[in-house]
Amino acid sequence: MALGEYEGGLGEEFFTPGSSSFTEFLAAHRPGLLSTRRVLPDGVRAEGVPHGTTVLALTFGDGVLIAGDRRATMGNLIAQRDLEKVHPADDHTAVAFAGSVGLALDLVKLYQVELAHFEKIEGIPMTLAAKATRLATMIRGNLAQAMQGLAVVPLLAGYDPAGPEGGRGRIFGFDVAGGRYEKFGFHAEGSGSPYARGALKKLYRPGMTRREAALAALQALYDAADDDSATGGPDLTRRIYPVVSVITEDGFERLTEAETERLSRETVEQRRTRPDGPNAAV
């Protein structure tokens, strides 16, 4: 019998006072439906589980850009070459992930429902800061599994209409215990993140155009793939390119395959003459 279903009607749980959190509603009435709350048997650690690797975000003049490579690894093997690691959470927010792929995809879907449920119950959308706090709470619910090797580390980016002009793109990073940290300018997560952040340190500047931000993101992912075997670079042969999306006042937009391919090929062509990437602007 489905949640609350009895003789064709809604169960009592739907009429029980509670918060506007869909996750808390499930935890109270059907905790078995929450994959992020299930714990492995004592002494068991997850091995050989597909992992997503490098994702990043950076602000630009009109908002914020969020991107990720496409590779998932399973130990020393490539588990998938075209994984989608960047997803819209609502019209003005996106989430990308590194970590255990199965749990991460469940977390993203649950988070999308969480934001929609809140807006239906309260009649207004959450603020961007509240969205980040709610995601941190959901990550904390996965702590037991994270300690057994099934960690999920998301990256949240959004457009905040309440922010100052030119600073409405915001980025939040998290740790496996649910710690929430606002990042300024740019940030990256995953196994290739040290190399991606290093590239963005020299390429990022405030007020970039959308095209400049997209090229900086692709250069950073290229550097990550160059030094981290778990991160996949642009695959010109298979025509598999990073996912690049922007969030502005107009909402979430994923760059088209044609635009991403064009920018990826431009990045690869630049590396033919400068394998270590472009110099920092001075």
Tab-separated table of C-alpha atoms in Angstrom:
chain	number	residue	atom	x	y	z
A	1	MET	CA	0.000	0.000	0.000
A	2	ALA	CA	1.386	3.414	-0.999
A	3	LEU	CA	2.128	6.237	1.421
A	4	GLY	CA	-1.069	7.207	3.208
A	5	GLU	CA	-3.287	5.145	0.938
A	6	TYR	CA	-6.381	3.575	2.457
A	7	GLU	CA	-9.689	2.844	0.717
A	8	GLY	CA	-8.820	5.305	-2.025
A	9	GLY	CA	-8.225	8.255	0.329
A	10	LEU	CA	-5.370	10.015	2.078
A	11	GLY	CA	-3.985	8.652	5.327
A	12	GLU	CA	-3.889	10.478	8.631
A	13	GLU	CA	-0.250	11.448	8.136
A	14	PHE	CA	-1.293	13.917	5.447
A	15	PHE	CA	-3.410	15.782	7.989
A	16	THR	CA	-0.847	15.730	10.804
A	17	PRO	CA	0.711	19.144	11.566
A	18	GLY	CA	4.369	19.335	10.652
A	19	SER	CA	7.009	21.386	8.885
A	20	SER	CA	7.129	22.297	5.197
A	21	SER	CA	9.963	19.801	4.627
A	22	PHE	CA	9.094	16.825	2.442
A	23	THR	CA	12.210	15.017	3.695
A	24	GLU	CA	11.093	15.358	7.318
A	25	PHE	CA	7.624	14.156	6.319
A	26	LEU	CA	9.081	10.968	4.794
A	27	ALA	CA	11.449	10.478	7.738
A	28	ALA	CA	8.505	10.615	10.151
A	29	HIS	CA	6.097	8.382	8.243
A	30	ARG	CA	8.003	6.289	5.683
A	31	PRO	CA	11.745	6.384	6.558
A	32	GLY	CA	12.357	3.316	4.397
A	33	LEU	CA	11.773	5.446	1.302
A	34	LEU	CA	14.781	7.626	2.107
A	35	SER	CA	17.824	6.005	0.532
A	36	THR	CA	20.075	8.537	2.279
A	37	ARG	CA	18.997	7.227	5.700
A	38	ARG	CA	19.785	3.538	5.129
A	39	VAL	CA	22.872	2.245	6.902
A	40	LEU	CA	25.023	-0.653	5.779
A	41	PRO	CA	25.531	-3.568	8.220
A	42	ASP	CA	28.223	-3.033	10.845
A	43	GLY	CA	31.730	-3.501	9.522
A	44	VAL	CA	30.689	-3.257	5.879
A	45	ARG	CA	32.253	-0.627	3.635
A	46	ALA	CA	31.110	0.201	0.118
A	47	GLU	CA	33.692	-0.871	-2.444
A	48	GLY	CA	33.584	-0.623	-6.207
A	49	VAL	CA	30.760	1.931	-6.277
A	50	PRO	CA	30.719	4.341	-9.261
A	51	HIS	CA	31.889	7.831	-8.296
A	52	GLY	CA	31.403	11.143	-10.034
A	53	THR	CA	34.465	13.331	-10.002
A	54	THR	CA	34.963	17.024	-10.798
A	55	VAL	CA	32.377	19.824	-10.690
A	56	LEU	CA	32.884	23.573	-10.396
A	57	ALA	CA	31.094	26.908	-10.324
A	58	LEU	CA	32.080	30.528	-10.863
A	59	THR	CA	30.243	33.813	-10.825
A	60	PHE	CA	30.161	36.156	-13.805
A	61	GLY	CA	28.579	39.507	-14.642
A	62	ASP	CA	25.028	38.249	-15.194
A	63	GLY	CA	24.889	35.438	-12.636
A	64	VAL	CA	26.648	32.169	-11.963
A	65	LEU	CA	27.948	29.293	-14.084
A	66	ILE	CA	28.093	25.662	-12.946
A	67	ALA	CA	29.824	22.855	-14.844
A	68	GLY	CA	31.059	19.305	-14.533
A	69	ASP	CA	33.002	16.690	-16.427
A	70	ARG	CA	31.155	13.563	-17.597
A	71	ARG	CA	33.252	10.670	-16.244
A	72	ALA	CA	32.274	8.258	-13.487
A	73	THR	CA	34.893	5.848	-12.181
A	74	MET	CA	34.769	2.557	-10.323
A	75	GLY	CA	38.179	2.019	-8.814
A	76	ASN	CA	40.625	2.191	-11.700
A	77	LEU	CA	37.883	1.571	-14.276
A	78	ILE	CA	35.739	4.066	-16.189
A	79	ALA	CA	32.161	3.212	-15.209
A	80	GLN	CA	30.452	5.794	-17.442
A	81	ARG	CA	31.694	8.372	-19.919
A	82	ASP	CA	28.613	10.581	-20.245
A	83	LEU	CA	27.279	11.002	-16.698
A	84	GLU	CA	25.147	14.078	-16.009
A	85	LYS	CA	26.484	15.729	-12.840
A	86	VAL	CA	24.773	19.135	-13.151
A	87	HIS	CA	21.009	19.403	-12.559
A	88	PRO	CA	18.521	22.242	-12.081
A	89	ALA	CA	17.046	22.268	-8.571
A	90	ASP	CA	14.442	24.907	-9.451
A	91	ASP	CA	14.191	27.853	-11.836
A	92	HIS	CA	17.073	29.804	-10.284
A	93	THR	CA	19.156	27.141	-8.536
A	94	ALA	CA	21.318	24.255	-9.723
A	95	VAL	CA	23.161	21.466	-7.952
A	96	ALA	CA	26.145	19.441	-9.131
A	97	PHE	CA	27.718	16.517	-7.326
A	98	ALA	CA	30.856	14.520	-6.727
A	99	GLY	CA	30.799	11.202	-4.896
A	100	SER	CA	28.665	8.055	-4.955
A	101	VAL	CA	26.601	8.301	-8.114
A	102	GLY	CA	23.522	6.311	-7.072
A	103	LEU	CA	23.016	8.177	-3.806
A	104	ALA	CA	23.843	11.503	-5.435
A	105	LEU	CA	21.146	11.093	-8.080
A	106	ASP	CA	18.621	10.143	-5.382
A	107	LEU	CA	19.661	13.178	-3.336
A	108	VAL	CA	19.237	15.502	-6.323
A	109	LYS	CA	15.728	14.196	-7.066
A	110	LEU	CA	14.728	14.456	-3.412
A	111	TYR	CA	16.114	17.987	-3.236
A	112	GLN	CA	14.104	19.029	-6.294
A	113	VAL	CA	10.949	17.699	-4.616
A	114	GLU	CA	11.937	19.374	-1.332
A	115	LEU	CA	12.083	22.828	-2.927
A	116	ALA	CA	8.863	22.348	-4.872
A	117	HIS	CA	7.061	21.008	-1.766
A	118	PHE	CA	8.138	23.996	0.333
A	119	GLU	CA	6.875	26.451	-2.279
A	120	LYS	CA	3.506	24.675	-2.502
A	121	ILE	CA	3.068	24.588	1.273
A	122	GLU	CA	4.329	28.102	2.059
A	123	GLY	CA	3.220	29.850	-1.126
A	124	ILE	CA	6.655	31.437	-1.670
A	125	PRO	CA	10.024	30.021	-2.740
A	126	MET	CA	12.862	29.590	-0.261
A	127	THR	CA	15.593	32.186	-0.163
A	128	LEU	CA	18.874	31.008	-1.654
A	129	ALA	CA	20.518	30.862	1.789
A	130	ALA	CA	17.634	28.718	3.066
A	131	LYS	CA	18.006	26.381	0.073
A	132	ALA	CA	21.670	25.909	0.979
A	133	THR	CA	20.784	25.227	4.615
A	134	ARG	CA	18.116	22.704	3.615
A	135	LEU	CA	20.584	20.867	1.371
A	136	ALA	CA	23.108	20.782	4.236
A	137	THR	CA	20.486	19.138	6.451
A	138	MET	CA	19.823	16.492	3.810
A	139	ILE	CA	23.553	15.761	3.466
A	140	ARG	CA	23.806	15.354	7.244
A	141	GLY	CA	21.137	12.675	6.993
A	142	ASN	CA	23.552	10.646	4.861
A	143	LEU	CA	26.415	10.877	7.377
A	144	ALA	CA	26.272	7.215	8.462
A	145	GLN	CA	26.592	6.002	4.880
A	146	ALA	CA	29.294	8.579	4.133
A	147	MET	CA	31.375	7.088	6.972
A	148	GLN	CA	31.005	3.698	5.250
A	149	GLY	CA	32.289	4.969	1.922
A	150	LEU	CA	29.095	6.277	0.289
A	151	ALA	CA	29.774	10.001	0.481
A	152	VAL	CA	28.019	12.618	-1.623
A	153	VAL	CA	29.517	16.120	-1.894
A	154	PRO	CA	27.265	18.535	-3.776
A	155	LEU	CA	27.930	22.006	-5.100
A	156	LEU	CA	25.071	24.523	-5.092
A	157	ALA	CA	24.851	27.585	-7.319
A	158	GLY	CA	22.009	30.044	-7.641
A	159	TYR	CA	20.842	33.482	-8.651
A	160	ASP	CA	19.834	35.634	-5.676
A	161	PRO	CA	17.542	38.528	-6.722
A	162	ALA	CA	18.109	40.113	-3.301
A	163	GLY	CA	21.845	40.385	-3.890
A	164	PRO	CA	23.679	43.526	-5.032
A	165	GLU	CA	23.933	44.384	-8.723
A	166	GLY	CA	26.703	42.301	-10.270
A	167	GLY	CA	26.842	40.007	-7.234
A	168	ARG	CA	23.639	38.027	-7.486
A	169	GLY	CA	25.329	34.792	-8.442
A	170	ARG	CA	26.163	32.811	-5.292
A	171	ILE	CA	27.980	29.514	-4.655
A	172	PHE	CA	27.780	27.144	-1.680
A	173	GLY	CA	30.051	24.199	-0.897
A	174	PHE	CA	29.447	21.452	1.671
A	175	ASP	CA	31.287	18.738	3.556
A	176	VAL	CA	30.085	15.167	4.171
A	177	ALA	CA	28.886	16.102	7.684
A	178	GLY	CA	26.536	18.774	6.341
A	179	GLY	CA	28.744	21.789	6.905
A	180	ARG	CA	27.684	24.697	4.678
A	181	TYR	CA	30.195	27.205	3.329
A	182	GLU	CA	29.537	30.105	0.998
A	183	LYS	CA	32.272	30.448	-1.621
A	184	PHE	CA	33.103	33.697	-3.334
A	185	GLY	CA	34.096	33.962	-6.979
A	186	PHE	CA	34.571	30.273	-7.714
A	187	HIS	CA	34.790	26.822	-6.195
A	188	ALA	CA	35.276	23.181	-7.238
A	189	GLU	CA	34.571	19.778	-5.686
A	190	GLY	CA	35.683	16.230	-6.439
A	191	SER	CA	38.930	14.403	-7.053
A	192	GLY	CA	40.104	16.863	-9.687
A	193	SER	CA	39.079	19.937	-7.710
A	194	PRO	CA	42.594	21.000	-6.544
A	195	TYR	CA	43.681	21.326	-10.185
A	196	ALA	CA	40.429	22.998	-11.247
A	197	ARG	CA	40.668	25.525	-8.419
A	198	GLY	CA	44.290	26.193	-9.318
A	199	ALA	CA	43.283	26.968	-12.894
A	200	LEU	CA	40.423	29.216	-11.786
A	201	LYS	CA	42.744	31.145	-9.461
A	202	LYS	CA	44.638	32.417	-12.476
A	203	LEU	CA	41.721	32.676	-14.939
A	204	TYR	CA	38.885	34.077	-12.827
A	205	ARG	CA	38.157	37.782	-12.620
A	206	PRO	CA	34.999	39.604	-11.494
A	207	GLY	CA	32.528	40.730	-14.144
A	208	MET	CA	33.383	38.121	-16.780
A	209	THR	CA	31.019	37.652	-19.710
A	210	ARG	CA	29.156	34.381	-20.101
A	211	ARG	CA	31.528	33.247	-22.852
A	212	GLU	CA	34.627	34.131	-20.814
A	213	ALA	CA	33.222	32.254	-17.809
A	214	ALA	CA	32.431	29.190	-19.923
A	215	LEU	CA	35.935	29.136	-21.402
A	216	ALA	CA	37.480	29.513	-17.932
A	217	ALA	CA	35.369	26.582	-16.680
A	218	LEU	CA	36.411	24.409	-19.618
A	219	GLN	CA	40.068	25.304	-19.136
A	220	ALA	CA	39.773	24.401	-15.438
A	221	LEU	CA	38.140	21.035	-16.242
A	222	TYR	CA	40.844	20.402	-18.841
A	223	ASP	CA	43.517	20.994	-16.175
A	224	ALA	CA	41.658	18.668	-13.799
A	225	ALA	CA	41.538	15.923	-16.438
A	226	ASP	CA	45.200	16.514	-17.263
A	227	ASP	CA	46.312	15.639	-13.711
A	228	ASP	CA	43.473	13.511	-12.325
A	229	SER	CA	42.748	10.196	-14.050
A	230	ALA	CA	39.209	10.100	-12.617
A	231	THR	CA	38.239	13.305	-14.439
A	232	GLY	CA	37.289	13.128	-18.094
A	233	GLY	CA	38.306	15.808	-20.573
A	234	PRO	CA	36.493	16.762	-23.781
A	235	ASP	CA	36.077	13.591	-25.867
A	236	LEU	CA	36.216	14.877	-29.439
A	237	THR	CA	35.984	11.393	-30.942
A	238	ARG	CA	32.780	10.419	-29.124
A	239	ARG	CA	31.554	14.030	-29.057
A	240	ILE	CA	31.121	13.957	-25.272
A	241	TYR	CA	31.710	17.349	-23.703
A	242	PRO	CA	31.385	18.783	-20.181
A	243	VAL	CA	27.978	19.971	-19.008
A	244	VAL	CA	27.971	23.756	-18.700
A	245	SER	CA	24.946	25.655	-17.365
A	246	VAL	CA	24.286	29.245	-16.349
A	247	ILE	CA	21.771	30.767	-13.947
A	248	THR	CA	20.762	34.384	-14.464
A	249	GLU	CA	17.739	36.570	-13.834
A	250	ASP	CA	16.063	34.663	-16.675
A	251	GLY	CA	16.549	31.350	-14.877
A	252	PHE	CA	18.491	28.138	-15.428
A	253	GLU	CA	19.907	27.487	-18.893
A	254	ARG	CA	22.100	24.655	-20.061
A	255	LEU	CA	24.427	25.598	-22.899
A	256	THR	CA	23.467	23.778	-26.068
A	257	GLU	CA	25.538	20.846	-27.296
A	258	ALA	CA	26.589	22.936	-30.303
A	259	GLU	CA	27.848	25.807	-28.128
A	260	THR	CA	29.606	23.479	-25.677
A	261	GLU	CA	31.251	21.605	-28.545
A	262	ARG	CA	32.445	24.841	-30.142
A	263	LEU	CA	33.945	26.130	-26.888
A	264	SER	CA	35.465	22.727	-26.059
A	265	ARG	CA	37.153	22.526	-29.454
A	266	GLU	CA	38.469	26.058	-28.980
A	267	THR	CA	39.914	25.004	-25.617
A	268	VAL	CA	41.577	21.909	-27.087
A	269	GLU	CA	42.981	23.927	-29.989
A	270	GLN	CA	44.522	26.440	-27.561
A	271	ARG	CA	46.212	23.575	-25.724
A	272	ARG	CA	47.970	22.478	-28.919
A	273	THR	CA	50.148	25.584	-28.745
A	274	ARG	CA	50.081	26.027	-24.963
A	275	PRO	CA	49.716	22.598	-23.275
A	276	ASP	CA	49.809	24.068	-19.754
A	277	GLY	CA	46.945	26.440	-20.441
A	278	PRO	CA	46.639	30.218	-20.801
A	279	ASN	CA	48.593	32.627	-18.647
A	280	ALA	CA	46.867	34.664	-15.977
A	281	ALA	CA	45.793	38.133	-17.003
A	282	VAL	CA	47.958	40.864	-15.470
